[in-house]
């Protein structure tokens, strides 16, 4: 509502995830790719992990749970489909797993839309007198969905080298720009001109 508070992690949202993982005693490994996952007959997960540093895949058995955190629900759908037909624990129902996989795929197929994002730096205090806000959602605009002054975020209040603004296009404008076949530079120029 209009009186709701909006919080952000300092200095960035990445710090929030790191802090939660640390509180939970969770080992986070970056630069690792899970190439395969299998559920054994005891209900434990065995992962095939490829580390960027090592350059080779290795098996890691014995995980009690698997959390798939990705922007693309199709990745989770693929993971779920991959365990149907494997040695399943008695609690795992293949029909329910397939229904979950289909639901995740439908979510992915129904929610994808293109947007363009433009970040631009302007001379110090050049826009502040004309834009007396830090962020604006623009639900009735045909071109822009969101406009944000970067310095409004905690830890980023120094505008001495200029004001950084970020604009996010509407899906409608992005589709129009994609149909026109514009290069990234031309699309950014078109968005900046809106």
JSON list of C-alpha atoms in Angstrom, two decimals:
[
{"chain": "A", "resi": 1, "resn": "UNK", "atom": "CA", "xyz": [0.00, 0.00, 0.00]},
{"chain": "A", "resi": 2, "resn": "UNK", "atom": "CA", "xyz": [0.97, 3.67, -0.02]},
{"chain": "A", "resi": 3, "resn": "UNK", "atom": "CA", "xyz": [2.37, 3.45, 3.52]},
{"chain": "A", "resi": 4, "resn": "UNK", "atom": "CA", "xyz": [4.42, 0.31, 2.90]},
{"chain": "A", "resi": 5, "resn": "UNK", "atom": "CA", "xyz": [8.16, 0.43, 3.42]},
{"chain": "A", "resi": 6, "resn": "UNK", "atom": "CA", "xyz": [10.62, -0.83, 0.84]},
{"chain": "A", "resi": 7, "resn": "UNK", "atom": "CA", "xyz": [13.91, -2.24, 2.07]},
{"chain": "A", "resi": 8, "resn": "UNK", "atom": "CA", "xyz": [17.09, -3.05, 0.21]},
{"chain": "A", "resi": 9, "resn": "UNK", "atom": "CA", "xyz": [20.26, -4.74, 1.39]},
{"chain": "A", "resi": 10, "resn": "UNK", "atom": "CA", "xyz": [23.42, -2.66, 1.88]},
{"chain": "A", "resi": 11, "resn": "UNK", "atom": "CA", "xyz": [25.66, -2.36, -0.06]},
{"chain": "A", "resi": 12, "resn": "UNK", "atom": "CA", "xyz": [23.80, -4.66, -2.49]},
{"chain": "A", "resi": 13, "resn": "UNK", "atom": "CA", "xyz": [21.15, -7.38, -2.62]},
{"chain": "A", "resi": 14, "resn": "UNK", "atom": "CA", "xyz": [23.96, -9.97, -2.94]},
{"chain": "A", "resi": 15, "resn": "UNK", "atom": "CA", "xyz": [24.84, -9.23, 0.70]},
{"chain": "A", "resi": 16, "resn": "UNK", "atom": "CA", "xyz": [21.35, -10.34, 1.75]},
{"chain": "A", "resi": 17, "resn": "UNK", "atom": "CA", "xyz": [21.76, -13.81, 0.22]},
{"chain": "A", "resi": 18, "resn": "UNK", "atom": "CA", "xyz": [25.27, -14.17, 1.62]},
{"chain": "A", "resi": 19, "resn": "UNK", "atom": "CA", "xyz": [24.04, -13.26, 5.11]},
{"chain": "A", "resi": 20, "resn": "UNK", "atom": "CA", "xyz": [21.11, -15.69, 4.98]},
{"chain": "A", "resi": 21, "resn": "UNK", "atom": "CA", "xyz": [23.41, -18.49, 3.81]},
{"chain": "A", "resi": 22, "resn": "UNK", "atom": "CA", "xyz": [25.90, -17.72, 6.59]},
{"chain": "A", "resi": 23, "resn": "UNK", "atom": "CA", "xyz": [23.14, -17.73, 9.25]},
{"chain": "A", "resi": 24, "resn": "UNK", "atom": "CA", "xyz": [21.92, -21.09, 7.97]},
{"chain": "A", "resi": 25, "resn": "UNK", "atom": "CA", "xyz": [25.39, -22.61, 7.81]},
{"chain": "A", "resi": 26, "resn": "UNK", "atom": "CA", "xyz": [24.94, -23.13, 4.07]},
{"chain": "A", "resi": 27, "resn": "UNK", "atom": "CA", "xyz": [28.02, -23.71, 1.93]},
{"chain": "A", "resi": 28, "resn": "UNK", "atom": "CA", "xyz": [27.70, -21.56, -1.18]},
{"chain": "A", "resi": 29, "resn": "UNK", "atom": "CA", "xyz": [29.97, -22.35, -4.10]},
{"chain": "A", "resi": 30, "resn": "UNK", "atom": "CA", "xyz": [30.18, -19.96, -7.01]},
{"chain": "A", "resi": 31, "resn": "UNK", "atom": "CA", "xyz": [31.47, -20.87, -10.45]},
{"chain": "A", "resi": 32, "resn": "UNK", "atom": "CA", "xyz": [30.10, -24.42, -10.20]},
{"chain": "A", "resi": 33, "resn": "UNK", "atom": "CA", "xyz": [27.63, -25.93, -12.64]},
{"chain": "A", "resi": 34, "resn": "UNK", "atom": "CA", "xyz": [25.34, -28.82, -11.71]},
{"chain": "A", "resi": 35, "resn": "UNK", "atom": "CA", "xyz": [25.54, -30.92, -14.86]},
{"chain": "A", "resi": 36, "resn": "UNK", "atom": "CA", "xyz": [23.29, -33.74, -13.65]},
{"chain": "A", "resi": 37, "resn": "UNK", "atom": "CA", "xyz": [21.18, -34.70, -10.63]},
{"chain": "A", "resi": 38, "resn": "UNK", "atom": "CA", "xyz": [19.87, -38.12, -9.67]},
{"chain": "A", "resi": 39, "resn": "UNK", "atom": "CA", "xyz": [17.59, -39.25, -6.87]},
{"chain": "A", "resi": 40, "resn": "UNK", "atom": "CA", "xyz": [18.64, -42.61, -5.40]},
{"chain": "A", "resi": 41, "resn": "UNK", "atom": "CA", "xyz": [16.43, -45.34, -3.91]},
{"chain": "A", "resi": 42, "resn": "UNK", "atom": "CA", "xyz": [17.03, -43.93, -0.40]},
{"chain": "A", "resi": 43, "resn": "UNK", "atom": "CA", "xyz": [15.70, -40.50, -1.41]},
{"chain": "A", "resi": 44, "resn": "UNK", "atom": "CA", "xyz": [19.12, -38.80, -1.48]},
{"chain": "A", "resi": 45, "resn": "UNK", "atom": "CA", "xyz": [20.40, -36.65, -4.31]},
{"chain": "A", "resi": 46, "resn": "UNK", "atom": "CA", "xyz": [23.63, -37.31, -6.16]},
{"chain": "A", "resi": 47, "resn": "UNK", "atom": "CA", "xyz": [24.98, -34.37, -8.15]},
{"chain": "A", "resi": 48, "resn": "UNK", "atom": "CA", "xyz": [27.46, -34.19, -10.98]},
{"chain": "A", "resi": 49, "resn": "UNK", "atom": "CA", "xyz": [29.27, -30.89, -10.45]},
{"chain": "A", "resi": 50, "resn": "UNK", "atom": "CA", "xyz": [31.58, -29.10, -12.88]},
{"chain": "A", "resi": 51, "resn": "UNK", "atom": "CA", "xyz": [33.80, -26.49, -11.19]},
{"chain": "A", "resi": 52, "resn": "UNK", "atom": "CA", "xyz": [35.15, -23.71, -13.37]},
{"chain": "A", "resi": 53, "resn": "UNK", "atom": "CA", "xyz": [38.42, -23.73, -11.38]},
{"chain": "A", "resi": 54, "resn": "UNK", "atom": "CA", "xyz": [39.01, -27.48, -11.63]},
{"chain": "A", "resi": 55, "resn": "UNK", "atom": "CA", "xyz": [37.68, -27.99, -15.15]},
{"chain": "A", "resi": 56, "resn": "UNK", "atom": "CA", "xyz": [36.39, -31.52, -14.61]},
{"chain": "A", "resi": 57, "resn": "UNK", "atom": "CA", "xyz": [33.14, -33.08, -13.42]},
{"chain": "A", "resi": 58, "resn": "UNK", "atom": "CA", "xyz": [32.85, -35.00, -10.17]},
{"chain": "A", "resi": 59, "resn": "UNK", "atom": "CA", "xyz": [30.04, -36.88, -8.42]},
{"chain": "A", "resi": 60, "resn": "UNK", "atom": "CA", "xyz": [28.82, -35.59, -5.06]},
{"chain": "A", "resi": 61, "resn": "UNK", "atom": "CA", "xyz": [26.34, -37.99, -3.39]},
{"chain": "A", "resi": 62, "resn": "UNK", "atom": "CA", "xyz": [24.26, -37.75, -0.24]},
{"chain": "A", "resi": 63, "resn": "UNK", "atom": "CA", "xyz": [22.25, -34.52, -0.47]},
{"chain": "A", "resi": 64, "resn": "UNK", "atom": "CA", "xyz": [18.95, -34.65, 1.42]},
{"chain": "A", "resi": 65, "resn": "UNK", "atom": "CA", "xyz": [17.32, -31.87, -0.55]},
{"chain": "A", "resi": 66, "resn": "UNK", "atom": "CA", "xyz": [17.70, -30.08, -3.85]},
{"chain": "A", "resi": 67, "resn": "UNK", "atom": "CA", "xyz": [16.77, -26.42, -4.31]},
{"chain": "A", "resi": 68, "resn": "UNK", "atom": "CA", "xyz": [16.66, -25.18, -7.88]},
{"chain": "A", "resi": 69, "resn": "UNK", "atom": "CA", "xyz": [16.93, -21.40, -7.82]},
{"chain": "A", "resi": 70, "resn": "UNK", "atom": "CA", "xyz": [16.78, -19.95, -11.31]},
{"chain": "A", "resi": 71, "resn": "UNK", "atom": "CA", "xyz": [14.99, -17.19, -13.17]},
{"chain": "A", "resi": 72, "resn": "UNK", "atom": "CA", "xyz": [13.89, -19.72, -15.76]},
{"chain": "A", "resi": 73, "resn": "UNK", "atom": "CA", "xyz": [11.25, -22.20, -14.47]},
{"chain": "A", "resi": 74, "resn": "UNK", "atom": "CA", "xyz": [12.10, -24.50, -17.39]},
{"chain": "A", "resi": 75, "resn": "UNK", "atom": "CA", "xyz": [15.32, -25.42, -15.57]},
{"chain": "A", "resi": 76, "resn": "UNK", "atom": "CA", "xyz": [13.28, -26.66, -12.60]},
{"chain": "A", "resi": 77, "resn": "UNK", "atom": "CA", "xyz": [10.88, -28.43, -14.98]},
{"chain": "A", "resi": 78, "resn": "UNK", "atom": "CA", "xyz": [13.82, -30.24, -16.57]},
{"chain": "A", "resi": 79, "resn": "UNK", "atom": "CA", "xyz": [15.14, -31.25, -13.14]},
{"chain": "A", "resi": 80, "resn": "UNK", "atom": "CA", "xyz": [11.75, -32.63, -12.11]},
{"chain": "A", "resi": 81, "resn": "UNK", "atom": "CA", "xyz": [11.31, -34.50, -15.40]},
{"chain": "A", "resi": 82, "resn": "UNK", "atom": "CA", "xyz": [14.78, -35.96, -14.94]},
{"chain": "A", "resi": 83, "resn": "UNK", "atom": "CA", "xyz": [13.80, -37.76, -11.75]},
{"chain": "A", "resi": 84, "resn": "UNK", "atom": "CA", "xyz": [10.60, -39.30, -13.12]},
{"chain": "A", "resi": 85, "resn": "UNK", "atom": "CA", "xyz": [11.48, -42.89, -13.89]},
{"chain": "A", "resi": 86, "resn": "UNK", "atom": "CA", "xyz": [14.53, -42.84, -11.59]},
{"chain": "A", "resi": 87, "resn": "UNK", "atom": "CA", "xyz": [14.64, -44.93, -8.44]},
{"chain": "A", "resi": 88, "resn": "UNK", "atom": "CA", "xyz": [12.14, -42.92, -6.42]},
{"chain": "A", "resi": 89, "resn": "UNK", "atom": "CA", "xyz": [11.52, -42.86, -2.71]},
{"chain": "A", "resi": 90, "resn": "UNK", "atom": "CA", "xyz": [8.04, -44.06, -1.69]},
{"chain": "A", "resi": 91, "resn": "UNK", "atom": "CA", "xyz": [6.97, -40.44, -1.08]},
{"chain": "A", "resi": 92, "resn": "UNK", "atom": "CA", "xyz": [7.75, -39.44, -4.67]},
{"chain": "A", "resi": 93, "resn": "UNK", "atom": "CA", "xyz": [4.73, -39.91, -6.94]},
{"chain": "A", "resi": 94, "resn": "UNK", "atom": "CA", "xyz": [5.72, -39.84, -10.65]},
{"chain": "A", "resi": 95, "resn": "UNK", "atom": "CA", "xyz": [2.32, -38.42, -11.67]},
{"chain": "A", "resi": 96, "resn": "UNK", "atom": "CA", "xyz": [2.64, -35.56, -9.19]},
{"chain": "A", "resi": 97, "resn": "UNK", "atom": "CA", "xyz": [6.21, -34.90, -10.32]},
{"chain": "A", "resi": 98, "resn": "UNK", "atom": "CA", "xyz": [5.18, -34.80, -13.99]},
{"chain": "A", "resi": 99, "resn": "UNK", "atom": "CA", "xyz": [2.28, -32.45, -13.12]},
{"chain": "A", "resi": 100, "resn": "UNK", "atom": "CA", "xyz": [4.78, -30.22, -11.29]},
{"chain": "A", "resi": 101, "resn": "UNK", "atom": "CA", "xyz": [7.11, -30.26, -14.30]},
{"chain": "A", "resi": 102, "resn": "UNK", "atom": "CA", "xyz": [4.25, -29.31, -16.62]},
{"chain": "A", "resi": 103, "resn": "UNK", "atom": "CA", "xyz": [3.15, -26.49, -14.30]},
{"chain": "A", "resi": 104, "resn": "UNK", "atom": "CA", "xyz": [6.67, -25.10, -14.15]},
{"chain": "A", "resi": 105, "resn": "UNK", "atom": "CA", "xyz": [6.97, -25.22, -17.94]},
{"chain": "A", "resi": 106, "resn": "UNK", "atom": "CA", "xyz": [3.60, -23.44, -18.33]},
{"chain": "A", "resi": 107, "resn": "UNK", "atom": "CA", "xyz": [4.79, -20.77, -15.89]},
{"chain": "A", "resi": 108, "resn": "UNK", "atom": "CA", "xyz": [7.93, -20.30, -17.98]},
{"chain": "A", "resi": 109, "resn": "UNK", "atom": "CA", "xyz": [6.04, -20.21, -21.28]},
{"chain": "A", "resi": 110, "resn": "UNK", "atom": "CA", "xyz": [3.38, -17.84, -20.00]},
{"chain": "A", "resi": 111, "resn": "UNK", "atom": "CA", "xyz": [5.57, -15.31, -18.27]},
{"chain": "A", "resi": 112, "resn": "UNK", "atom": "CA", "xyz": [8.39, -14.54, -20.63]},
{"chain": "A", "resi": 113, "resn": "UNK", "atom": "CA", "xyz": [8.46, -11.10, -22.13]},
{"chain": "A", "resi": 114, "resn": "UNK", "atom": "CA", "xyz": [11.23, -8.95, -23.48]},
{"chain": "A", "resi": 115, "resn": "UNK", "atom": "CA", "xyz": [12.22, -5.66, -21.86]},
{"chain": "A", "resi": 116, "resn": "UNK", "atom": "CA", "xyz": [15.03, -3.23, -22.48]},
{"chain": "A", "resi": 117, "resn": "UNK", "atom": "CA", "xyz": [16.95, -1.55, -19.68]},
{"chain": "A", "resi": 118, "resn": "UNK", "atom": "CA", "xyz": [18.89, 1.65, -20.09]},
{"chain": "A", "resi": 119, "resn": "UNK", "atom": "CA", "xyz": [21.19, 3.20, -17.49]},
{"chain": "A", "resi": 120, "resn": "UNK", "atom": "CA", "xyz": [22.49, 6.67, -18.22]},
{"chain": "A", "resi": 121, "resn": "UNK", "atom": "CA", "xyz": [24.58, 9.18, -16.29]},
{"chain": "A", "resi": 122, "resn": "UNK", "atom": "CA", "xyz": [23.66, 12.87, -16.46]},
{"chain": "A", "resi": 123, "resn": "UNK", "atom": "CA", "xyz": [25.57, 15.93, -15.18]},
{"chain": "A", "resi": 124, "resn": "UNK", "atom": "CA", "xyz": [25.20, 16.49, -11.41]},
{"chain": "A", "resi": 125, "resn": "UNK", "atom": "CA", "xyz": [21.83, 17.98, -10.39]},
{"chain": "A", "resi": 126, "resn": "UNK", "atom": "CA", "xyz": [20.74, 18.31, -14.04]},
{"chain": "A", "resi": 127, "resn": "UNK", "atom": "CA", "xyz": [17.57, 16.23, -13.63]},
{"chain": "A", "resi": 128, "resn": "UNK", "atom": "CA", "xyz": [16.77, 16.52, -9.91]},
{"chain": "A", "resi": 129, "resn": "UNK", "atom": "CA", "xyz": [14.87, 19.83, -10.26]},
{"chain": "A", "resi": 130, "resn": "UNK", "atom": "CA", "xyz": [12.65, 18.26, -12.95]},
{"chain": "A", "resi": 131, "resn": "UNK", "atom": "CA", "xyz": [12.27, 14.80, -11.43]},
{"chain": "A", "resi": 132, "resn": "UNK", "atom": "CA", "xyz": [11.54, 15.32, -7.71]},
{"chain": "A", "resi": 133, "resn": "UNK", "atom": "CA", "xyz": [11.39, 11.60, -6.93]},
{"chain": "A", "resi": 134, "resn": "UNK", "atom": "CA", "xyz": [13.76, 8.65, -6.57]},
{"chain": "A", "resi": 135, "resn": "UNK", "atom": "CA", "xyz": [11.68, 6.06, -8.40]},
{"chain": "A", "resi": 136, "resn": "UNK", "atom": "CA", "xyz": [8.46, 5.90, -10.33]},
{"chain": "A", "resi": 137, "resn": "UNK", "atom": "CA", "xyz": [6.37, 2.99, -11.54]},
{"chain": "A", "resi": 138, "resn": "UNK", "atom": "CA", "xyz": [4.61, 3.99, -14.74]},
{"chain": "A", "resi": 139, "resn": "UNK", "atom": "CA", "xyz": [1.64, 1.62, -15.18]},
{"chain": "A", "resi": 140, "resn": "UNK", "atom": "CA", "xyz": [-0.08, 3.72, -17.87]},
{"chain": "A", "resi": 141, "resn": "UNK", "atom": "CA", "xyz": [3.00, 4.50, -19.96]},
{"chain": "A", "resi": 142, "resn": "UNK", "atom": "CA", "xyz": [3.29, 2.83, -23.34]},
{"chain": "A", "resi": 143, "resn": "UNK", "atom": "CA", "xyz": [7.09, 3.10, -23.26]},
{"chain": "A", "resi": 144, "resn": "UNK", "atom": "CA", "xyz": [8.45, 2.88, -19.73]},
{"chain": "A", "resi": 145, "resn": "UNK", "atom": "CA", "xyz": [7.57, 0.56, -16.88]},
{"chain": "A", "resi": 146, "resn": "UNK", "atom": "CA", "xyz": [10.00, 1.91, -14.27]},
{"chain": "A", "resi": 147, "resn": "UNK", "atom": "CA", "xyz": [12.35, 4.86, -13.77]},
{"chain": "A", "resi": 148, "resn": "UNK", "atom": "CA", "xyz": [14.86, 4.83, -10.88]},
{"chain": "A", "resi": 149, "resn": "UNK", "atom": "CA", "xyz": [17.54, 7.23, -9.68]},
{"chain": "A", "resi": 150, "resn": "UNK", "atom": "CA", "xyz": [20.41, 4.98, -8.63]},
{"chain": "A", "resi": 151, "resn": "UNK", "atom": "CA", "xyz": [21.55, 7.29, -5.81]},
{"chain": "A", "resi": 152, "resn": "UNK", "atom": "CA", "xyz": [18.25, 6.61, -4.05]},
{"chain": "A", "resi": 153, "resn": "UNK", "atom": "CA", "xyz": [19.56, 3.17, -3.12]},
{"chain": "A", "resi": 154, "resn": "UNK", "atom": "CA", "xyz": [21.37, 2.88, 0.24]},
{"chain": "A", "resi": 155, "resn": "UNK", "atom": "CA", "xyz": [25.11, 3.36, -0.02]},
{"chain": "A", "resi": 156, "resn": "UNK", "atom": "CA", "xyz": [24.84, 5.09, -3.39]},
{"chain": "A", "resi": 157, "resn": "UNK", "atom": "CA", "xyz": [23.98, 8.65, -2.47]},
{"chain": "A", "resi": 158, "resn": "UNK", "atom": "CA", "xyz": [27.10, 10.27, -3.96]},
{"chain": "A", "resi": 159, "resn": "UNK", "atom": "CA", "xyz": [26.03, 12.02, -7.16]},
{"chain": "A", "resi": 160, "resn": "UNK", "atom": "CA", "xyz": [29.22, 14.10, -7.41]},
{"chain": "A", "resi": 161, "resn": "UNK", "atom": "CA", "xyz": [30.17, 12.49, -10.73]},
{"chain": "A", "resi": 162, "resn": "UNK", "atom": "CA", "xyz": [26.64, 12.76, -12.10]},
{"chain": "A", "resi": 163, "resn": "UNK", "atom": "CA", "xyz": [23.16, 11.37, -11.65]},
{"chain": "A", "resi": 164, "resn": "UNK", "atom": "CA", "xyz": [22.67, 7.75, -12.69]},
{"chain": "A", "resi": 165, "resn": "UNK", "atom": "CA", "xyz": [19.14, 6.91, -13.84]},
{"chain": "A", "resi": 166, "resn": "UNK", "atom": "CA", "xyz": [17.83, 3.53, -14.98]},
{"chain": "A", "resi": 167, "resn": "UNK", "atom": "CA", "xyz": [14.77, 3.08, -17.19]},
{"chain": "A", "resi": 168, "resn": "UNK", "atom": "CA", "xyz": [13.00, -0.22, -17.86]},
{"chain": "A", "resi": 169, "resn": "UNK", "atom": "CA", "xyz": [10.86, -0.44, -21.00]},
{"chain": "A", "resi": 170, "resn": "UNK", "atom": "CA", "xyz": [7.43, -1.93, -21.29]},
{"chain": "A", "resi": 171, "resn": "UNK", "atom": "CA", "xyz": [7.15, -5.30, -22.99]},
{"chain": "A", "resi": 172, "resn": "UNK", "atom": "CA", "xyz": [5.17, -3.60, -25.74]},
{"chain": "A", "resi": 173, "resn": "UNK", "atom": "CA", "xyz": [8.00, -1.20, -26.59]},
{"chain": "A", "resi": 174, "resn": "UNK", "atom": "CA", "xyz": [10.58, -4.00, -26.40]},
{"chain": "A", "resi": 175, "resn": "UNK", "atom": "CA", "xyz": [8.58, -6.13, -28.82]},
{"chain": "A", "resi": 176, "resn": "UNK", "atom": "CA", "xyz": [8.28, -3.13, -31.18]},
{"chain": "A", "resi": 177, "resn": "UNK", "atom": "CA", "xyz": [12.05, -2.56, -31.07]},
{"chain": "A", "resi": 178, "resn": "UNK", "atom": "CA", "xyz": [12.74, -6.26, -31.60]},
{"chain": "A", "resi": 179, "resn": "UNK", "atom": "CA", "xyz": [10.39, -6.35, -34.64]},
{"chain": "A", "resi": 180, "resn": "UNK", "atom": "CA", "xyz": [12.30, -3.42, -36.11]},
{"chain": "A", "resi": 181, "resn": "UNK", "atom": "CA", "xyz": [15.48, -5.48, -35.80]},
{"chain": "A", "resi": 182, "resn": "UNK", "atom": "CA", "xyz": [17.43, -2.70, -34.11]},
{"chain": "A", "resi": 183, "resn": "UNK", "atom": "CA", "xyz": [20.94, -3.26, -32.80]},
{"chain": "A", "resi": 184, "resn": "UNK", "atom": "CA", "xyz": [21.46, -2.97, -29.03]},
{"chain": "A", "resi": 185, "resn": "UNK", "atom": "CA", "xyz": [22.86, 0.53, -29.48]},
{"chain": "A", "resi": 186, "resn": "UNK", "atom": "CA", "xyz": [19.95, 1.67, -31.67]},
{"chain": "A", "resi": 187, "resn": "UNK", "atom": "CA", "xyz": [17.42, 0.15, -29.25]},
{"chain": "A", "resi": 188, "resn": "UNK", "atom": "CA", "xyz": [19.08, 1.97, -26.31]},
{"chain": "A", "resi": 189, "resn": "UNK", "atom": "CA", "xyz": [18.93, 5.22, -28.29]},
{"chain": "A", "resi": 190, "resn": "UNK", "atom": "CA", "xyz": [15.24, 4.64, -29.06]},
{"chain": "A", "resi": 191, "resn": "UNK", "atom": "CA", "xyz": [14.49, 3.93, -25.38]},
{"chain": "A", "resi": 192, "resn": "UNK", "atom": "CA", "xyz": [16.46, 7.01, -24.31]},
{"chain": "A", "resi": 193, "resn": "UNK", "atom": "CA", "xyz": [14.40, 9.15, -26.68]},
{"chain": "A", "resi": 194, "resn": "UNK", "atom": "CA", "xyz": [11.08, 8.15, -25.10]}
]
